Short mmCIF file of C-alpha atoms (C1' of nucleotides) in Angstrom, two decimals:
data_model
loop_
_atom_site.label_atom_id
_atom_site.label_comp_id
_atom_site.label_asym_id
_atom_site.label_seq_id
_atom_site.Cartn_x
_atom_site.Cartn_y
_atom_site.Cartn_z
CA MET A 1 2.38 19.08 0.77
CA PRO A 2 4.57 19.93 -2.21
CA PRO A 3 2.70 21.83 -4.90
CA HIS A 4 3.37 19.24 -7.58
CA GLU A 5 1.35 16.60 -5.75
CA THR A 6 -1.81 17.52 -7.50
CA GLY A 7 -2.61 13.87 -7.78
CA ARG A 8 -3.90 11.66 -10.48
CA LEU A 9 -7.21 12.15 -12.14
CA ARG A 10 -6.24 15.47 -13.49
CA ASP A 11 -7.28 15.85 -17.12
CA GLY A 12 -10.09 18.22 -17.78
CA ALA A 13 -10.61 21.80 -16.77
CA ALA A 14 -13.74 22.10 -14.70
CA GLY A 15 -13.12 19.05 -12.55
CA ALA A 16 -16.29 17.61 -13.96
CA GLU A 17 -15.47 15.51 -16.91
CA MET A 18 -15.62 11.93 -18.13
CA HIS A 19 -13.04 9.87 -16.40
CA PRO A 20 -11.08 6.92 -17.74
CA CYS A 21 -11.90 4.43 -15.00
CA GLY A 22 -9.86 1.99 -17.02
CA ALA A 23 -6.72 3.79 -15.87
CA CYS A 24 -7.74 3.89 -12.21
CA THR A 25 -4.99 2.26 -10.19
CA ILE A 26 -6.97 1.59 -7.05
CA ARG A 27 -9.98 0.09 -8.76
CA PRO A 28 -9.37 -3.45 -7.46
CA LEU A 29 -9.77 -2.10 -3.92
CA THR A 30 -13.04 -0.41 -4.41
CA VAL A 31 -16.63 -0.77 -5.47
CA CYS A 32 -15.67 -0.63 -9.13
CA ALA A 33 -13.65 -3.82 -8.87
CA ALA A 34 -14.69 -6.61 -11.20
CA LEU A 35 -16.77 -4.42 -13.46
CA GLU A 36 -16.61 -5.11 -17.20
CA ALA A 37 -15.47 -2.48 -19.63
CA GLU A 38 -19.03 -1.69 -20.61
CA GLU A 39 -20.13 -1.40 -17.00
CA LEU A 40 -17.18 0.82 -16.23
CA ARG A 41 -18.22 3.07 -19.05
CA ARG A 42 -21.70 3.34 -17.59
CA LEU A 43 -20.22 4.16 -14.24
CA ALA A 44 -17.93 6.76 -15.73
CA ASP A 45 -20.99 8.38 -17.24
CA ILE A 46 -22.45 9.28 -13.89
CA LEU A 47 -19.24 10.16 -12.12
CA GLN A 48 -17.23 13.32 -11.76
CA THR A 49 -13.82 13.70 -10.22
CA GLN A 50 -13.32 16.35 -7.62
CA ARG A 51 -10.35 17.65 -5.74
CA PHE A 52 -10.45 18.75 -2.10
CA GLU A 53 -7.73 20.68 -0.34
CA ALA A 54 -6.55 19.76 3.16
CA GLY A 55 -9.13 20.94 5.67
CA GLN A 56 -11.92 21.22 3.15
CA THR A 57 -15.27 19.72 4.10
CA LEU A 58 -16.87 17.23 1.71
CA PHE A 59 -20.17 17.28 3.59
CA SER A 60 -21.45 17.85 7.09
CA GLU A 61 -23.44 15.74 9.48
CA GLY A 62 -27.11 16.33 8.79
CA ASP A 63 -26.70 17.43 5.16
CA PRO A 64 -28.95 15.68 2.66
CA ALA A 65 -26.99 12.65 1.51
CA ASP A 66 -27.20 13.20 -2.23
CA ILE A 67 -23.66 12.33 -3.19
CA LEU A 68 -21.51 9.26 -2.72
CA TYR A 69 -17.74 9.48 -2.92
CA ASN A 70 -14.91 7.17 -3.64
CA VAL A 71 -11.44 8.23 -2.55
CA THR A 72 -8.79 7.89 -5.23
CA SER A 73 -5.96 9.74 -3.54
CA GLY A 74 -5.28 11.44 -0.24
CA THR A 75 -6.79 10.92 3.18
CA VAL A 76 -10.24 11.91 4.43
CA LYS A 77 -11.53 11.83 7.99
CA LEU A 78 -15.09 11.18 9.15
CA TYR A 79 -16.24 12.55 12.47
CA LYS A 80 -19.17 13.19 14.74
CA LEU A 81 -19.44 16.17 17.07
CA MET A 82 -21.13 16.64 20.41
CA PRO A 83 -22.84 19.94 21.25
CA ASP A 84 -19.93 21.06 23.44
CA GLY A 85 -17.37 20.34 20.75
CA ARG A 86 -16.15 16.92 21.78
CA ARG A 87 -15.29 15.07 18.61
CA GLN A 88 -14.99 11.43 17.65
CA ILE A 89 -13.32 10.54 14.40
CA THR A 90 -14.98 7.33 13.25
CA GLY A 91 -12.59 6.58 10.45
CA PHE A 92 -9.88 7.67 8.08
CA LEU A 93 -10.53 6.99 4.40
CA LEU A 94 -7.69 5.98 2.12
CA PRO A 95 -7.68 5.45 -1.64
CA GLY A 96 -10.29 2.85 -2.55
CA ASP A 97 -12.57 3.66 0.37
CA PHE A 98 -16.16 4.54 -0.21
CA VAL A 99 -18.23 7.03 1.72
CA GLY A 100 -21.65 8.57 1.80
CA LEU A 101 -24.06 5.73 2.44
CA SER A 102 -26.76 6.93 4.73
CA VAL A 103 -29.68 5.51 6.58
CA ASP A 104 -32.17 8.32 6.58
CA ASP A 105 -31.08 10.39 3.59
CA THR A 106 -28.87 12.65 5.64
CA TYR A 107 -25.21 12.10 6.38
CA ALA A 108 -24.60 10.75 9.88
CA TYR A 109 -21.16 12.34 10.11
CA THR A 110 -18.97 15.04 8.66
CA ALA A 111 -16.30 14.24 6.09
CA GLU A 112 -13.23 16.43 5.76
CA ALA A 113 -10.04 16.12 3.76
CA VAL A 114 -6.95 15.55 5.90
CA THR A 115 -4.61 16.04 2.96
CA GLN A 116 -5.28 17.19 -0.54
CA SER A 117 -7.47 14.44 -1.97
CA MET A 118 -9.09 13.35 -5.20
CA LEU A 119 -12.48 11.73 -5.13
CA CYS A 120 -14.97 10.27 -7.56
CA ARG A 121 -18.34 11.75 -7.00
CA PHE A 122 -21.56 9.84 -7.73
CA PRO A 123 -25.07 11.24 -7.47
CA ARG A 124 -26.82 8.87 -5.11
CA ARG A 125 -29.91 8.35 -7.24
CA LYS A 126 -27.98 7.50 -10.34
CA MET A 127 -25.73 5.26 -8.33
CA GLU A 128 -28.70 3.41 -6.90
CA ALA A 129 -30.09 2.88 -10.35
CA LEU A 130 -26.78 1.47 -11.47
CA LEU A 131 -26.62 -0.83 -8.47
CA GLU A 132 -29.99 -2.23 -9.50
CA GLU A 133 -28.55 -2.97 -12.87
CA PHE A 134 -25.23 -4.39 -11.75
CA PRO A 135 -25.78 -6.89 -8.94
CA LYS A 136 -22.06 -7.51 -8.98
CA MET A 137 -21.54 -3.97 -7.80
CA GLN A 138 -24.26 -4.31 -5.20
CA ARG A 139 -22.55 -7.37 -3.79
CA ARG A 140 -19.21 -5.66 -3.81
CA LEU A 141 -20.65 -2.75 -1.87
CA PHE A 142 -22.19 -5.14 0.61
CA SER A 143 -18.91 -6.89 1.08
CA MET A 144 -17.20 -3.55 1.67
CA ALA A 145 -19.84 -2.66 4.25
CA SER A 146 -19.28 -5.99 6.00
CA ASN A 147 -15.60 -5.23 6.17
CA GLU A 148 -16.29 -1.84 7.62
CA LEU A 149 -18.55 -3.40 10.20
CA ALA A 150 -15.80 -5.75 11.31
CA ALA A 151 -13.38 -2.83 11.49
CA ALA A 152 -15.92 -0.89 13.54
CA GLN A 153 -16.08 -3.73 16.05
CA ASP A 154 -12.31 -3.76 16.35
CA GLN A 155 -12.44 -0.05 16.97
CA MET A 156 -15.04 -0.52 19.72
CA LEU A 157 -12.72 -2.95 21.48
CA LEU A 158 -9.94 -0.42 21.13
CA LEU A 159 -12.00 2.50 22.42
CA GLY A 160 -13.67 0.62 25.23
CA ARG A 161 -10.91 -1.56 26.57
CA LYS A 162 -7.42 -0.63 25.42
CA THR A 163 -4.88 1.56 27.18
CA ALA A 164 -3.36 4.62 25.53
CA LYS A 165 -0.23 2.69 24.61
CA GLU A 166 -2.25 -0.17 23.16
CA LYS A 167 -4.36 2.28 21.22
CA ILE A 168 -1.40 4.00 19.60
CA CYS A 169 0.25 0.70 18.70
CA SER A 170 -3.01 -0.61 17.24
CA PHE A 171 -3.36 2.57 15.24
CA LEU A 172 0.14 2.39 13.80
CA HIS A 173 -0.34 -1.26 12.98
CA LEU A 174 -3.61 -0.52 11.23
CA LEU A 175 -2.05 2.22 9.12
CA SER A 176 0.79 -0.11 8.24
CA GLN A 177 -1.60 -2.86 7.16
CA ARG A 178 -3.72 -0.53 5.12
CA ALA A 179 -0.69 0.90 3.37
CA ALA A 180 0.47 -2.61 2.54
CA ARG A 181 -2.93 -3.50 1.09
CA ARG A 182 -2.54 -0.54 -1.20
CA GLY A 183 0.82 -1.70 -2.40
CA HIS A 184 2.90 0.71 -0.36
CA LYS A 185 5.76 -0.13 1.95
CA GLU A 186 4.36 -1.24 5.28
CA ASN A 187 7.20 -0.04 7.33
CA PRO A 188 7.96 3.54 7.44
CA VAL A 189 4.29 4.34 7.94
CA HIS A 190 2.98 7.58 6.59
CA VAL A 191 0.91 9.34 9.26
CA PRO A 192 -0.57 12.39 7.59
CA MET A 193 -3.00 13.29 10.35
CA SER A 194 -2.33 15.65 13.25
CA ARG A 195 -1.99 14.62 16.88
CA ALA A 196 -5.42 16.12 17.47
CA ASP A 197 -6.92 13.90 14.78
CA ILE A 198 -5.22 10.83 16.17
CA ALA A 199 -6.47 11.74 19.63
CA ASP A 200 -10.03 12.15 18.43
CA TYR A 201 -9.82 8.84 16.62
CA LEU A 202 -8.50 6.94 19.64
CA GLY A 203 -10.51 8.62 22.36
CA LEU A 204 -7.50 10.38 23.89
CA THR A 205 -6.14 13.92 24.15
CA THR A 206 -3.37 15.32 21.98
CA GLU A 207 -1.12 15.48 25.04
CA THR A 208 -1.58 11.79 25.78
CA VAL A 209 -0.95 10.91 22.14
CA SER A 210 2.24 12.95 22.17
CA ARG A 211 3.44 11.47 25.45
CA THR A 212 2.72 7.96 24.25
CA PHE A 213 4.68 8.49 21.05
CA THR A 214 7.57 9.66 23.19
CA GLN A 215 7.27 6.57 25.39
CA LEU A 216 7.31 4.25 22.40
CA LYS A 217 10.26 6.11 20.97
CA THR A 218 12.15 5.75 24.24
CA ALA A 219 11.28 2.05 24.35
CA ARG A 220 12.74 1.74 20.84
CA VAL A 221 9.49 0.42 19.39
CA ILE A 222 9.23 3.26 16.90
CA SER A 223 11.19 6.25 15.73
CA LEU A 224 9.86 9.43 14.21
CA LEU A 225 11.10 10.30 10.75
CA GLU A 226 10.93 13.30 8.50
CA GLY A 227 7.73 14.01 6.63
CA ASN A 228 5.16 12.57 9.01
CA LYS A 229 6.67 9.12 8.79
CA VAL A 230 6.94 6.67 11.62
CA GLN A 231 9.49 3.90 11.48
CA ILE A 232 8.38 0.80 13.31
CA THR A 233 11.60 -0.44 14.83
CA ASP A 234 10.17 -3.51 16.53
CA MET A 235 7.10 -4.73 14.71
CA ASP A 236 6.64 -7.80 16.90
CA GLN A 237 6.60 -5.79 20.08
CA LEU A 238 4.30 -3.22 18.50
CA LEU A 239 1.84 -5.97 17.68
CA ASP A 240 2.14 -7.55 21.10
CA ILE A 241 1.37 -4.23 22.76
CA ALA A 242 -1.47 -3.56 20.35
CA GLU A 243 -3.18 -6.84 21.19
CA GLY A 244 -2.65 -6.46 24.90
CA ALA A 245 -0.43 -9.53 25.12
CA MET B 1 -25.91 -24.34 33.54
CA PRO B 2 -28.75 -26.66 34.60
CA PRO B 3 -28.60 -30.09 32.97
CA HIS B 4 -32.00 -29.85 31.36
CA GLU B 5 -30.92 -26.91 29.26
CA THR B 6 -29.59 -29.12 26.55
CA GLY B 7 -32.28 -28.56 24.08
CA ARG B 8 -32.28 -26.58 20.99
CA LEU B 9 -34.21 -27.46 17.92
CA ARG B 10 -37.13 -29.02 19.61
CA ASP B 11 -40.42 -29.19 17.79
CA GLY B 12 -40.35 -31.76 15.10
CA ALA B 13 -38.46 -34.95 15.60
CA ALA B 14 -35.25 -34.11 13.84
CA GLY B 15 -35.33 -30.47 14.91
CA ALA B 16 -35.47 -29.53 11.30
CA GLU B 17 -38.96 -28.83 10.26
CA MET B 18 -40.79 -26.29 8.17
CA HIS B 19 -41.33 -23.14 10.07
CA PRO B 20 -44.35 -20.96 9.62
CA CYS B 21 -42.59 -17.75 8.65
CA GLY B 22 -46.02 -16.48 7.78
CA ALA B 23 -46.79 -16.31 11.48
CA CYS B 24 -43.52 -14.58 12.35
CA THR B 25 -44.38 -11.41 14.22
CA ILE B 26 -41.04 -9.68 13.86
CA ARG B 27 -40.67 -10.31 10.17
CA PRO B 28 -41.13 -6.67 9.14
CA LEU B 29 -38.03 -5.84 11.20
CA THR B 30 -35.75 -8.33 9.67
CA VAL B 31 -34.22 -9.64 6.50
CA CYS B 32 -37.38 -11.55 5.63
CA ALA B 33 -39.40 -8.37 5.36
CA ALA B 34 -41.11 -7.81 2.03
CA LEU B 35 -40.69 -11.36 0.81
CA GLU B 36 -43.58 -12.89 -1.09
CA ALA B 37 -45.33 -16.01 0.12
CA GLU B 38 -43.42 -18.15 -2.36
CA GLU B 39 -40.11 -16.63 -1.36
CA LEU B 40 -40.90 -17.12 2.29
CA ARG B 41 -41.56 -20.75 1.58
CA ARG B 42 -38.18 -21.09 -0.05
CA LEU B 43 -36.57 -19.42 2.91
CA ALA B 44 -38.42 -21.66 5.33
CA ASP B 45 -36.99 -24.60 3.45
CA ILE B 46 -33.45 -23.82 4.44
CA LEU B 47 -34.13 -22.62 7.95
CA GLN B 48 -34.34 -24.32 11.30
CA THR B 49 -35.44 -22.80 14.56
CA GLN B 50 -33.22 -23.22 17.55
CA ARG B 51 -33.55 -22.35 21.20
CA PHE B 52 -30.66 -21.17 23.34
CA GLU B 53 -30.72 -20.93 27.10
CA ALA B 54 -29.28 -17.94 28.97
CA GLY B 55 -25.52 -18.16 28.94
CA GLN B 56 -25.34 -20.59 26.05
CA THR B 57 -22.87 -19.79 23.30
CA LEU B 58 -24.13 -19.64 19.71
CA PHE B 59 -20.63 -19.53 18.29
CA SER B 60 -17.19 -18.33 19.26
CA GLU B 61 -14.77 -15.88 17.73
CA GLY B 62 -12.67 -17.74 15.20
CA ASP B 63 -15.15 -20.54 14.53
CA PRO B 64 -15.88 -21.21 10.85
CA ALA B 65 -18.81 -18.99 9.99
CA ASP B 66 -21.12 -21.57 8.50
CA ILE B 67 -24.38 -20.48 10.07
CA LEU B 68 -26.31 -17.24 10.01
CA TYR B 69 -28.89 -16.47 12.67
CA ASN B 70 -31.90 -14.31 13.01
CA VAL B 71 -33.16 -13.57 16.50
CA THR B 72 -36.89 -14.08 16.95
CA SER B 73 -37.09 -13.77 20.73
CA GLY B 74 -34.79 -13.06 23.62
CA THR B 75 -31.51 -11.15 23.79
CA VAL B 76 -28.08 -12.14 22.49
CA LYS B 77 -24.77 -10.44 23.13
CA LEU B 78 -21.78 -10.25 20.81
CA TYR B 79 -18.34 -9.75 22.24
CA LYS B 80 -14.64 -9.77 21.57
CA LEU B 81 -12.04 -10.83 24.10
CA MET B 82 -8.45 -9.78 24.68
CA PRO B 83 -5.82 -12.34 25.72
CA ASP B 84 -5.93 -11.18 29.34
CA GLY B 85 -9.70 -11.44 29.54
CA ARG B 86 -10.73 -7.87 28.90
CA ARG B 87 -14.01 -7.97 27.05
CA GLN B 88 -15.86 -5.60 24.77
CA ILE B 89 -19.49 -6.29 24.00
CA THR B 90 -20.06 -4.89 20.52
CA GLY B 91 -23.81 -5.26 20.50
CA PHE B 92 -26.96 -6.69 21.96
CA LEU B 93 -29.25 -8.40 19.50
CA LEU B 94 -33.00 -8.15 19.89
CA PRO B 95 -35.78 -9.86 17.94
CA GLY B 96 -35.39 -9.07 14.25
CA ASP B 97 -31.63 -8.68 14.41
CA PHE B 98 -29.41 -10.66 12.15
CA VAL B 99 -26.00 -12.09 12.99
CA GLY B 100 -23.27 -14.19 11.51
CA LEU B 101 -22.00 -12.28 8.51
CA SER B 102 -18.27 -12.63 8.31
CA VAL B 103 -15.43 -11.29 6.30
CA ASP B 104 -13.00 -14.16 6.17
CA ASP B 105 -15.27 -17.15 6.78
CA THR B 106 -14.69 -17.16 10.50
CA TYR B 107 -16.74 -15.29 13.07
CA ALA B 108 -15.09 -12.11 14.27
CA TYR B 109 -16.77 -12.26 17.67
CA THR B 110 -18.49 -14.60 20.08
CA ALA B 111 -22.29 -14.69 20.35
CA GLU B 112 -23.94 -15.73 23.58
CA ALA B 113 -27.55 -15.75 24.73
CA VAL B 114 -28.27 -13.24 27.49
CA THR B 115 -31.74 -14.63 28.10
CA GLN B 116 -33.46 -17.68 26.73
CA SER B 117 -33.72 -16.96 23.02
CA MET B 118 -35.21 -18.36 19.87
CA LEU B 119 -33.34 -18.02 16.61
CA CYS B 120 -33.77 -18.94 12.98
CA ARG B 121 -30.73 -20.72 11.74
CA PHE B 122 -29.61 -20.52 8.09
CA PRO B 123 -26.72 -22.44 6.55
CA ARG B 124 -24.58 -19.75 5.04
CA ARG B 125 -24.14 -21.38 1.66
CA LYS B 126 -27.82 -21.95 1.15
CA MET B 127 -28.52 -18.45 2.34
CA GLU B 128 -26.05 -17.02 -0.15
CA ALA B 129 -27.68 -18.94 -2.93
CA LEU B 130 -31.04 -17.56 -1.92
CA LEU B 131 -29.67 -14.04 -1.79
CA GLU B 132 -28.53 -14.45 -5.38
CA GLU B 133 -32.04 -15.39 -6.30
CA PHE B 134 -33.86 -12.74 -4.30
CA PRO B 135 -32.22 -9.37 -4.84
CA LYS B 136 -34.90 -7.89 -2.63
CA MET B 137 -33.44 -9.82 0.27
CA GLN B 138 -29.92 -8.82 -0.69
CA ARG B 139 -30.93 -5.19 -0.61
CA ARG B 140 -32.68 -5.62 2.67
CA LEU B 141 -29.57 -7.16 4.18
CA PHE B 142 -27.47 -4.34 2.84
CA SER B 143 -29.81 -1.81 4.34
CA MET B 144 -29.61 -3.59 7.69
CA ALA B 145 -25.83 -3.55 7.49
CA SER B 146 -25.90 0.18 6.77
CA ASN B 147 -28.01 0.69 9.84
CA GLU B 148 -25.61 -1.31 11.93
CA LEU B 149 -22.74 0.74 10.59
CA ALA B 150 -24.44 3.94 11.67
CA ALA B 151 -25.12 2.44 15.08
CA ALA B 152 -21.48 1.39 15.33
CA GLN B 153 -20.41 4.98 14.71
CA ASP B 154 -22.71 6.21 17.45
CA GLN B 155 -21.19 3.63 19.74
CA MET B 156 -17.68 4.84 18.88
CA LEU B 157 -18.67 8.36 19.89
CA LEU B 158 -20.05 6.95 23.12
CA LEU B 159 -16.98 4.86 23.90
CA GLY B 160 -14.44 7.46 22.92
CA ARG B 161 -15.94 10.66 24.19
CA LYS B 162 -18.79 10.24 26.64
CA THR B 163 -18.66 10.23 30.43
CA ALA B 164 -19.98 7.33 32.49
CA LYS B 165 -23.24 9.17 33.16
CA GLU B 166 -23.68 10.01 29.49
CA LYS B 167 -22.95 6.43 28.56
CA ILE B 168 -25.58 5.00 30.88
CA CYS B 169 -28.20 7.50 29.76
CA SER B 170 -27.40 6.81 26.09
CA PHE B 171 -27.70 3.11 26.77
CA LEU B 172 -31.08 3.39 28.46
CA HIS B 173 -32.32 5.63 25.70
CA LEU B 174 -31.16 3.18 23.07
CA LEU B 175 -32.92 0.28 24.78
CA SER B 176 -36.05 2.39 25.04
CA GLN B 177 -35.94 3.25 21.34
CA ARG B 178 -35.32 -0.30 20.27
CA ALA B 179 -38.18 -1.57 22.42
CA ALA B 180 -40.47 1.03 20.87
CA ARG B 181 -39.48 -0.04 17.36
CA ARG B 182 -40.52 -3.53 18.29
CA GLY B 183 -43.91 -2.38 19.44
CA HIS B 184 -43.23 -2.52 23.14
CA LYS B 185 -43.73 0.23 25.68
CA GLU B 186 -40.78 2.58 25.55
CA ASN B 187 -40.91 3.58 29.11
CA PRO B 188 -40.39 1.07 31.72
CA VAL B 189 -37.38 -0.28 29.86
CA HIS B 190 -36.56 -3.94 30.19
CA VAL B 191 -32.85 -4.35 30.92
CA PRO B 192 -32.20 -8.09 30.86
CA MET B 193 -28.41 -7.91 30.91
CA SER B 194 -26.20 -7.90 33.99
CA ARG B 195 -24.20 -4.96 35.29
CA ALA B 196 -21.09 -6.72 34.02
CA ASP B 197 -22.56 -6.94 30.52
CA ILE B 198 -23.57 -3.29 30.58
CA ALA B 199 -20.07 -2.39 31.76
CA ASP B 200 -18.44 -4.36 28.98
CA TYR B 201 -20.73 -2.75 26.44
CA LEU B 202 -20.04 0.79 27.62
CA GLY B 203 -16.34 0.48 28.39
CA LEU B 204 -16.81 0.80 32.15
CA THR B 205 -16.58 -1.43 35.23
CA THR B 206 -19.55 -2.99 36.99
CA GLU B 207 -18.89 -0.77 39.99
CA THR B 208 -19.07 2.37 37.92
CA VAL B 209 -22.25 1.19 36.23
CA SER B 210 -23.79 0.51 39.61
CA ARG B 211 -22.71 3.81 41.08
CA THR B 212 -24.01 5.68 38.04
CA PHE B 213 -27.40 4.00 38.28
CA THR B 214 -27.53 5.10 41.90
CA GLN B 215 -26.62 8.65 40.92
CA LEU B 216 -29.35 8.78 38.29
CA LYS B 217 -31.80 7.32 40.78
CA THR B 218 -30.88 9.97 43.33
CA ALA B 219 -31.21 12.68 40.67
CA ARG B 220 -34.72 11.34 39.96
CA VAL B 221 -33.93 10.66 36.31
CA ILE B 222 -34.72 6.97 36.63
CA SER B 223 -36.03 4.52 39.18
CA LEU B 224 -35.32 0.83 39.37
CA LEU B 225 -38.35 -1.44 39.20
CA GLU B 226 -38.98 -5.11 39.77
CA GLY B 227 -37.94 -7.60 37.15
CA ASN B 228 -34.96 -5.82 35.60
CA LYS B 229 -37.08 -2.87 34.59
CA VAL B 230 -35.94 0.72 34.64
CA GLN B 231 -38.51 3.48 34.78
CA ILE B 232 -37.31 6.63 33.07
CA THR B 233 -38.74 9.33 35.27
CA ASP B 234 -37.44 12.28 33.30
CA MET B 235 -37.01 11.35 29.66
CA ASP B 236 -36.00 14.87 28.58
CA GLN B 237 -33.22 15.08 31.10
CA LEU B 238 -32.09 11.57 30.26
CA LEU B 239 -31.78 12.56 26.63
CA ASP B 240 -30.01 15.82 27.47
CA ILE B 241 -27.46 13.95 29.55
CA ALA B 242 -27.07 11.27 26.87
CA GLU B 243 -26.24 13.84 24.20
CA GLY B 244 -23.92 15.78 26.45
CA ALA B 245 -26.07 18.91 26.31
"C1'" DC C 1 -33.95 -21.86 53.66
"C1'" DG C 2 -29.23 -21.98 52.57
"C1'" DA C 3 -25.73 -21.30 48.91
"C1'" DT C 4 -24.06 -18.66 45.29
"C1'" DA C 5 -24.01 -15.14 42.16
"C1'" DT C 6 -24.96 -10.42 41.46
"C1'" DC C 7 -25.26 -5.81 42.96
"C1'" DT C 8 -24.09 -1.91 45.83
"C1'" DT C 9 -21.12 0.91 48.54
"C1'" DG C 10 -16.61 2.51 50.34
"C1'" DA C 11 -11.65 3.86 50.31
"C1'" DG C 12 -7.63 4.48 47.95
"C1'" DG C 13 -4.95 4.52 43.64
"C1'" DA C 14 -3.84 5.03 38.77
"C1'" DA C 15 -4.45 6.43 34.08
"C1'" DT C 16 -5.66 10.03 31.65
"C1'" DC C 17 -7.20 14.81 31.36
"C1'" DT C 18 -6.70 19.85 32.06
"C1'" DC C 19 -4.18 23.82 32.17
"C1'" DA C 20 0.07 26.04 31.16
"C1'" DA C 21 4.60 26.79 29.34
"C1'" DT C 22 8.02 25.82 26.00
"C1'" DA C 23 9.77 23.94 21.57
"C1'" DC C 24 9.32 23.03 17.06
"C1'" DT C 25 7.75 23.54 12.09
"C1'" DA C 26 6.14 25.64 8.07
"C1'" DG C 27 4.81 29.20 5.63
"C1'" DT C 28 5.29 34.69 4.95
"C1'" DG C 29 7.23 38.74 4.07
"C1'" DG C 30 11.15 41.61 4.48
"C1'" DC D 1 18.19 34.11 2.80
"C1'" DC D 2 16.55 34.94 7.21
"C1'" DA D 3 13.51 36.75 10.87
"C1'" DC D 4 8.65 36.43 12.06
"C1'" DT D 5 4.29 34.51 12.89
"C1'" DA D 6 0.88 31.02 13.53
"C1'" DG D 7 -0.04 26.68 14.06
"C1'" DT D 8 1.31 22.23 15.95
"C1'" DA D 9 3.85 19.26 19.05
"C1'" DT D 10 6.09 18.31 23.36
"C1'" DT D 11 6.74 18.45 28.21
"C1'" DG D 12 5.40 19.45 33.03
"C1'" DA D 13 2.39 19.76 37.24
"C1'" DG D 14 -1.77 19.13 39.31
"C1'" DA D 15 -6.73 17.66 39.07
"C1'" DT D 16 -10.29 14.34 38.08
"C1'" DT D 17 -12.67 10.53 36.50
"C1'" DC D 18 -12.82 6.08 36.68
"C1'" DC D 19 -10.64 1.75 38.22
"C1'" DT D 20 -9.09 -1.63 41.75
"C1'" DC D 21 -9.64 -3.97 45.79
"C1'" DA D 22 -12.60 -5.18 49.51
"C1'" DA D 23 -16.67 -5.67 52.21
"C1'" DG D 24 -21.48 -5.95 52.81
"C1'" DA D 25 -26.31 -6.25 50.86
"C1'" DT D 26 -29.55 -8.20 47.90
"C1'" DA D 27 -31.38 -11.40 44.72
"C1'" DT D 28 -31.70 -15.98 42.67
"C1'" DC D 29 -32.06 -20.79 42.54
"C1'" DG D 30 -32.03 -25.22 43.99
#
DNA sequence: CGATATCTTGAGGAATCTCAATACTAGTGG
DNA sequence: CCACTAGTATTGAGATTCCTCAAGATATCG
């Protein structure tokens, strides 16, 4: 990561200062969408921005869930661990994604920055109070949770029933779609996570991920570019493989 | 399917009559929890009860999502299909569980009764209107969705990283827990679904499910009882295996 | 009581994993 | 600017879990 990519949301020394949500480029994607200027101001009052370096942990499974986060730049992974170290990544967060909701006041998973990332940080209690006040925001959050639930079901189908090749193609397609939704080019897909992360997301090993990339490269479905980019050479075939057709 | 199993919506001539939500035993578990008498009445106004026989489909993936359901008795499975017939069951619904929320106005999965089941049926539009009016209900629904999201993440860990034995033990433990939450005995666990359903829920084949049950029986962790019941002989060991310890 | 579906068991095979070596990449210090 | 080091990715060979195919046993339902 080049040193100049410090990201947006700079301004301010201590990393804890009022933020101009009005200038936030990914707001339409997130929980703050559709808030009025006044409401945004109220939100900004309880929020701090915070930067995390690649590999840094936001919180760990079992920690008291006192803080909610909203990603504004970078990539964050969520994972669960088994006692013997087996790991399942349950999701990658991109700008606009929200994290930290919990059922029993402790986090159910660990969150760790994949790349340098900027996040908005909300104390849970203050956030809850604000949600009471702004039903619009409550509904938006609910709608985001519904989306996540649908995505989780897709991921179950992937984990339970797809082959390695289908998994990788589904993964690349997902990244492509998510990039597009964020206004980026959908085709050379940026894949900032390591083979190990991909493996732990897809229920595979790094070796199988690597071999499958090679296979897809040989089959001229993709080609690997500089800078963690993957060019999808044959999008139709990629999709067909992903869906098991 | 036997010919007499046509009937849903009996009771009352038109199948659409006031339902005594006040008498509903599983209300505390569901979205109707914590509603006042007046609110319950309003809810009852828009609801119909409907019976489904084992094997009957509530709705199919892709159908317009016009109806929401709440299970009051029986078991319902949700699943997604791949073009070649591979199937992933994403959840089993028990009394108190809610189903039908959708992202894009079509159902993202098929819902089918595993056993004879009773459900409350809500037209989505009327339900949404009611949710506007009763923020308490909105919050309750959000909290249920959060719970489901956490469960979905557990299921991803299971599907992606657990062995067949661990999967079966996790499954039995889950059923046991859910029965307990509903006020039933947690130990002889009722397992109303077929081996094929269990397989499609855990990302296995029926043969592997069967063999694993036999293994656990031989290891004296469980024993199979009459009437689709499984006695957990050694709960501690079951849990240890389930968690991969 | 017979028919049909479901479940169990067996034998062999395939996808993926494990272990191990090599290649690559990026950052570090000379 | 280049060698060096540490981490990451790729490739290979063999092992293992789970799947596939097939037969037999059991349960269910009319």
